[in-house]
C-alpha positions as CSV (number, residue, x, y, z in Angstrom):
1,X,0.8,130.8,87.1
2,X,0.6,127.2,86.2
3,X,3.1,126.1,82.9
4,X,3.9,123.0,81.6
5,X,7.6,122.9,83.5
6,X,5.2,123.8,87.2
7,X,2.1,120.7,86.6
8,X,5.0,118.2,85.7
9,X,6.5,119.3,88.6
10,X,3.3,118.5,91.0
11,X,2.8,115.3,89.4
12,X,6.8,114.2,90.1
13,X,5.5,115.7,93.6
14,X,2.9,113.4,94.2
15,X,4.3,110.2,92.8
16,X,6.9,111.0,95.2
17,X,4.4,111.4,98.0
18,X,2.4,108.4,97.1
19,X,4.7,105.8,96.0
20,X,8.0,106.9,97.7
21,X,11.2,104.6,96.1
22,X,13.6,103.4,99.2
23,X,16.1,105.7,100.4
24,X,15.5,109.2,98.8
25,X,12.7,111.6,99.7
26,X,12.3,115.1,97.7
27,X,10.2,118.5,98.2
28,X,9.8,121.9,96.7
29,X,10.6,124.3,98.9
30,X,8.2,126.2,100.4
31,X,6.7,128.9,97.6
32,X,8.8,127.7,94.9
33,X,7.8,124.3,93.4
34,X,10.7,125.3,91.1
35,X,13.2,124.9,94.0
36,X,13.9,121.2,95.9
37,X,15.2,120.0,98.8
38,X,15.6,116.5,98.6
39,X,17.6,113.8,101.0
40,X,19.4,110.7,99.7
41,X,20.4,108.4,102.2
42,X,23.7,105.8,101.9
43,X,22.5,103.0,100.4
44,X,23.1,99.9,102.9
45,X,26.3,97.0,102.1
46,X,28.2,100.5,101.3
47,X,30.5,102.9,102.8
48,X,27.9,105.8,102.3
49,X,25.8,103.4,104.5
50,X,24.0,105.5,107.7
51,X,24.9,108.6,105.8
52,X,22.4,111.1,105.4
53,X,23.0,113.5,102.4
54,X,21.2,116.1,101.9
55,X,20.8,118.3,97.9
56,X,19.3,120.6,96.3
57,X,17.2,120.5,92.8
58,X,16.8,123.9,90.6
59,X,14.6,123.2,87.6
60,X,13.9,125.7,84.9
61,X,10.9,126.4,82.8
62,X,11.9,124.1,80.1
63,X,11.7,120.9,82.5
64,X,10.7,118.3,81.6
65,X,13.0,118.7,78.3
66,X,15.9,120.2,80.5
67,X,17.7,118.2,83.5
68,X,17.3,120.1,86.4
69,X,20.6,121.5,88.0
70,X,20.8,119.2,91.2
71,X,23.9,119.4,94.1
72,X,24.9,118.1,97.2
73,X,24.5,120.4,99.9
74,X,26.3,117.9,102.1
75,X,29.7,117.6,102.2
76,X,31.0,114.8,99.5
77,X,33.5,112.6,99.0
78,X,33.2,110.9,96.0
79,X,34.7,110.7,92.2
80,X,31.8,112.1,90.3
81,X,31.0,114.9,92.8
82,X,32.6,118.5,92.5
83,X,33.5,120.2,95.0
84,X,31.1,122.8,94.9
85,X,28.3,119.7,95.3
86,X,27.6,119.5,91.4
87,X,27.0,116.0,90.0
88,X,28.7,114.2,87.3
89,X,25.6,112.1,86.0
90,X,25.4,111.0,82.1
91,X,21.6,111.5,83.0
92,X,21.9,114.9,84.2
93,X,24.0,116.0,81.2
94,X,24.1,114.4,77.7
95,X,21.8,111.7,78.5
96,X,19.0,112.9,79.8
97,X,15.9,112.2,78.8
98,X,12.4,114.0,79.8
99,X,11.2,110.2,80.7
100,X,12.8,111.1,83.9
101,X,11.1,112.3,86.7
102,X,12.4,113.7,90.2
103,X,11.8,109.9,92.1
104,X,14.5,108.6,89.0
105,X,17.0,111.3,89.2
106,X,17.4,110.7,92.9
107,X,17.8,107.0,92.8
108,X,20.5,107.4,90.2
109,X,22.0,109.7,92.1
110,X,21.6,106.8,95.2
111,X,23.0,104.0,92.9
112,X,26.1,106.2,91.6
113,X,27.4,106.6,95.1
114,X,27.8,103.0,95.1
115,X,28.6,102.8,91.3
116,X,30.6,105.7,90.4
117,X,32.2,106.0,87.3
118,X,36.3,106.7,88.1
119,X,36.6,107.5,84.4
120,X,34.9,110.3,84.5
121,X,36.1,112.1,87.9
122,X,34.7,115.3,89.1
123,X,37.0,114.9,91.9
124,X,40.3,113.0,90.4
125,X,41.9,112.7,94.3
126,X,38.5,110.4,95.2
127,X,38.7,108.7,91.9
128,X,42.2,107.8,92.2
129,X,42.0,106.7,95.5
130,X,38.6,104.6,94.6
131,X,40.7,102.8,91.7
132,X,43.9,102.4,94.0
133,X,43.8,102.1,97.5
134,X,39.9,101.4,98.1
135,X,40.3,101.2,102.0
136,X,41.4,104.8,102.3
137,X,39.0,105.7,99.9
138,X,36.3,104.2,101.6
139,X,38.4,105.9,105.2
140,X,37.5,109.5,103.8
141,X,33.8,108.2,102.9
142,X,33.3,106.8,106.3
143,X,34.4,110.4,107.5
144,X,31.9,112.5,105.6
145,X,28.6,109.7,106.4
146,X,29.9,110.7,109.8
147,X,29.7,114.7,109.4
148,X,26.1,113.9,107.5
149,X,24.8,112.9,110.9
150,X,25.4,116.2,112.7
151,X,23.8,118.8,109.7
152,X,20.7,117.0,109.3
């Protein structure tokens, strides 16, 4: 059954395909073009650099009005990440907009692991450490880009 929420979907699908932005690559799973997986990598110049991360998008049938529901499946270390994976993201919460496609919501996901916003924690142990004592921060982030290598 095609519905509005399913063709958007395609069409974020095959932007994605055709005109891929650096660093992030996404794909509904197999029969569910509801269901993503999708891959950011560490953007370079960063301590998430070489890291490969992989997440997961659940959209409903009210996207595009609706942000989708997106988490890390790999393991995070990072102020606006939960531990459960969920993502702290203006855009994915009270800012979203149904401008935003599948190709946007992963690079903002990209650029927020180098920008993150420590006044808004998700984690308040990586955020304090971010705003305090950056090298240990960026010890523990080191750490995880390390464990991304051997689950991908």
């Amino acid at each position: 059954m095609s519905t509005p929420a399913r063709r958007r979907l395609m069409r974020d699908f095959k932007k994605l395909q055709d005109d891929p932005p650096d660093g992030v690559s996404g794909a509904p799973t197999e029969n569910n073009i509801m269901l993503w997986n999708a891959v950011i990598f560490g953007p370079n110049d960063t301590p998430f650099e070489d890291g490969t991360f992989k997440l997961q998008m659940e959209f409903t049938e009210e996207y595009p009005n609706k942000p989708p529901s997106v988490r890390f499946i790999s393991k995070m270390f990072h102020p606006n990440v939960y531990a459960d994976g969920g993502i702290c993201l203006d855009i994915l919460q009270n800012r979203w907009s149904p401008t935003y496609d599948v190709s946007s919501i992963l690079t903002s996901i990209q650029s927020l692991l180098d920008e993150p916003n420590p006044n808004s924690p998700a984690n308040s142990l990586a955020a304090q450490l971010y705003q305090e004592n950056k090298r240990e921060y960026e010890k523990k982030v080191i750490a995880i880009v390390e464990t991304s290598w051997m689950n991908t």
